[in-house]
Coordinates of C-alpha atoms in Angstrom, one line a residue:
X1 CA -118.7 108.7 -26.1
X2 CA -120.1 105.8 -28.1
X3 CA -123.4 104.5 -26.9
X4 CA -122.9 100.7 -26.5
X5 CA -126.4 99.8 -25.6
X6 CA -127.9 96.7 -27.3
X7 CA -130.3 97.4 -30.1
X8 CA -133.9 97.7 -28.9
X9 CA -136.5 95.3 -30.1
X10 CA -139.4 96.9 -32.0
X11 CA -142.0 95.3 -29.8
X12 CA -140.9 96.7 -26.4
X13 CA -138.8 99.5 -24.9
X14 CA -135.9 98.7 -22.6
X15 CA -136.4 100.1 -19.2
X16 CA -133.1 99.1 -17.7
X17 CA -130.4 101.0 -19.5
X18 CA -127.0 102.1 -18.1
X19 CA -126.2 105.9 -18.1
X20 CA -123.1 106.0 -20.4
X21 CA -122.2 109.5 -19.4
X22 CA -122.2 108.6 -15.7
X23 CA -120.1 105.5 -16.5
X24 CA -117.5 107.7 -18.2
X25 CA -117.5 110.3 -15.4
X26 CA -117.1 107.7 -12.7
X27 CA -114.3 106.0 -14.7
X28 CA -112.3 109.1 -15.4
X29 CA -112.5 111.1 -12.2
X30 CA -110.2 110.4 -9.2
X31 CA -108.1 107.7 -11.0
X32 CA -105.8 107.5 -8.1
X33 CA -108.6 105.9 -6.0
X34 CA -108.5 102.6 -8.0
X35 CA -111.7 100.7 -7.8
X36 CA -113.3 103.3 -5.5
X37 CA -115.6 105.5 -7.6
X38 CA -117.0 108.8 -6.4
X39 CA -120.4 107.4 -5.6
X40 CA -118.8 105.0 -3.1
X41 CA -116.8 107.7 -1.2
X42 CA -119.8 108.7 1.0
X43 CA -119.6 105.4 3.0
X44 CA -116.0 104.5 2.6
X45 CA -114.6 105.7 6.0
X46 CA -117.5 104.0 7.9
X47 CA -116.9 100.7 6.0
X48 CA -113.2 100.9 6.7
X49 CA -113.8 101.5 10.4
X50 CA -116.2 98.4 10.5
X51 CA -113.6 96.4 8.7
X52 CA -110.8 97.4 11.0
X53 CA -112.9 96.3 14.0
X54 CA -113.6 93.0 12.2
X55 CA -109.8 92.7 11.6
X56 CA -109.1 93.2 15.3
X57 CA -111.7 90.5 16.1
X58 CA -110.2 88.0 13.7
X59 CA -106.7 88.6 15.1
X60 CA -107.8 88.2 18.7
X61 CA -109.6 85.0 17.6
X62 CA -106.3 83.7 16.0
X63 CA -104.5 84.4 19.3
X64 CA -107.2 82.7 21.4
X65 CA -107.3 79.6 19.2
X66 CA -103.5 79.3 19.1
X67 CA -103.3 79.6 22.9
X68 CA -106.0 77.0 23.3
X69 CA -104.3 74.7 20.7
X70 CA -101.0 74.8 22.6
X71 CA -102.4 74.6 26.1
X72 CA -105.2 72.0 25.7
X73 CA -104.7 68.8 27.7
X74 CA -106.8 65.8 28.6
X75 CA -108.0 62.7 26.8
X76 CA -109.9 64.5 24.1
X77 CA -107.3 67.2 23.7
X78 CA -105.4 66.1 20.7
X79 CA -108.4 66.1 18.4
X80 CA -109.8 69.3 19.8
X81 CA -106.4 71.0 19.8
X82 CA -106.1 70.1 16.2
X83 CA -109.5 71.7 15.5
X84 CA -108.4 74.8 17.3
X85 CA -105.4 75.2 15.0
X86 CA -107.6 74.7 11.9
X87 CA -109.9 77.5 13.2
X88 CA -106.9 79.7 14.0
X89 CA -105.6 79.3 10.4
X90 CA -109.0 80.0 8.9
X91 CA -109.4 83.1 11.1
X92 CA -106.0 84.3 9.9
X93 CA -107.2 83.9 6.4
X94 CA -110.2 86.0 7.2
X95 CA -107.9 88.7 8.7
X96 CA -105.9 88.7 5.5
X97 CA -109.0 89.1 3.3
X98 CA -110.3 92.0 5.5
X99 CA -106.9 93.7 5.5
X100 CA -106.7 93.4 1.7
X101 CA -110.1 94.9 1.3
X102 CA -109.3 97.8 3.6
X103 CA -106.3 98.6 1.4
X104 CA -108.5 98.3 -1.8
X105 CA -110.8 100.9 -0.3
X106 CA -107.9 103.3 0.3
X107 CA -107.6 102.7 4.0
X108 CA -104.9 101.3 6.3
X109 CA -105.5 98.0 8.1
X110 CA -105.0 98.6 11.8
X111 CA -102.8 95.8 13.2
X112 CA -101.7 97.8 16.3
X113 CA -101.3 95.2 19.1
X114 CA -102.0 97.8 21.9
X115 CA -105.6 98.3 20.7
X116 CA -106.6 94.8 19.4
X117 CA -108.5 93.7 22.5
X118 CA -110.3 97.0 22.8
X119 CA -111.4 97.0 19.1
X120 CA -112.3 93.3 19.0
X121 CA -115.9 92.2 19.3
X122 CA -114.8 88.9 20.9
X123 CA -112.7 88.4 24.0
X124 CA -109.3 86.7 24.4
X125 CA -109.5 83.8 26.8
X126 CA -107.0 82.1 29.1
X127 CA -109.0 79.1 30.2
X128 CA -107.1 76.0 31.1
X129 CA -110.0 73.6 31.2
X130 CA -110.7 72.0 27.8
X131 CA -114.5 72.4 28.0
X132 CA -114.1 76.0 29.0
X133 CA -111.9 76.6 26.0
X134 CA -114.5 75.1 23.7
X135 CA -117.2 77.2 25.3
X136 CA -115.1 80.4 25.1
X137 CA -114.5 79.8 21.4
X138 CA -118.2 79.0 20.8
X139 CA -119.2 82.3 22.4
X140 CA -116.6 84.1 20.3
X141 CA -117.9 82.5 17.1
X142 CA -121.5 83.4 18.0
X143 CA -120.4 87.0 18.6
X144 CA -118.6 87.0 15.2
X145 CA -121.7 85.5 13.5
X146 CA -123.9 88.3 14.9
X147 CA -121.3 91.0 14.2
X148 CA -121.0 89.9 10.5
X149 CA -124.7 89.7 10.1
X150 CA -125.0 93.3 11.4
X151 CA -122.2 94.5 9.2
X152 CA -123.8 92.9 6.1
X153 CA -127.1 94.6 6.9
X154 CA -125.4 97.9 7.5
X155 CA -123.4 97.8 4.3
X156 CA -126.2 96.5 2.2
X157 CA -125.9 97.8 -1.4
X158 CA -123.4 100.5 -0.4
X159 CA -120.5 98.2 -1.1
X160 CA -121.5 94.9 -2.8
X161 CA -117.9 93.6 -2.9
X162 CA -117.3 94.0 0.8
X163 CA -120.8 92.6 1.5
X164 CA -120.0 89.4 -0.5
X165 CA -116.6 89.0 1.3
X166 CA -118.3 89.3 4.6
X167 CA -121.0 86.8 3.6
X168 CA -118.3 84.3 2.8
X169 CA -116.6 84.9 6.2
X170 CA -120.0 84.7 7.9
X171 CA -120.6 81.2 6.4
X172 CA -117.2 80.1 7.8
X173 CA -118.0 81.5 11.2
X174 CA -121.3 79.7 11.3
X175 CA -119.5 76.4 10.4
X176 CA -117.0 77.0 13.2
X177 CA -119.9 77.6 15.7
X178 CA -121.6 74.3 14.6
X179 CA -118.3 72.4 15.0
X180 CA -117.7 73.8 18.4
X181 CA -121.3 73.1 19.5
X182 CA -120.7 69.5 18.5
X183 CA -117.4 69.4 20.5
X184 CA -119.2 70.8 23.5
X185 CA -121.8 68.0 23.3
X186 CA -119.3 65.2 23.3

């Protein structure tokens, strides 16, 4: 294998140098695994399990927001119902990202309706009062924020791509929580 390191300067030695042999070995073994290299395999199943629980949470959130969108009533309901639908669509986008990542990791996204509620970190809600709906969604968003923070911490450097995806979703969930807090204060 050709050594493609940059030429060293005469006045100092490079201390950060990639191991070309390890690169070649990782690149050529288990080609059927796509982007998942052998060093990653140790944590893959645990990460897929975390992601499937996050997928369930996002799907339950979509269902809760859609129910609230269609059943909200009262003077403030049109604007709040509209916000619920925006959040439902964003949660659906998160679910799609998570499912896509599970597949990239060689897993299968679990969309099984029978187990969604049991695997979800957040609850479904059937409130009929507008303020109770907002409160239930705020609680769910705060649960999601904490769940994503914990997942990011657990994953750390074990899977930087998944961590970055979760950090992006976390930012959206924090924004949702702030928006719902503002609605609750109105």
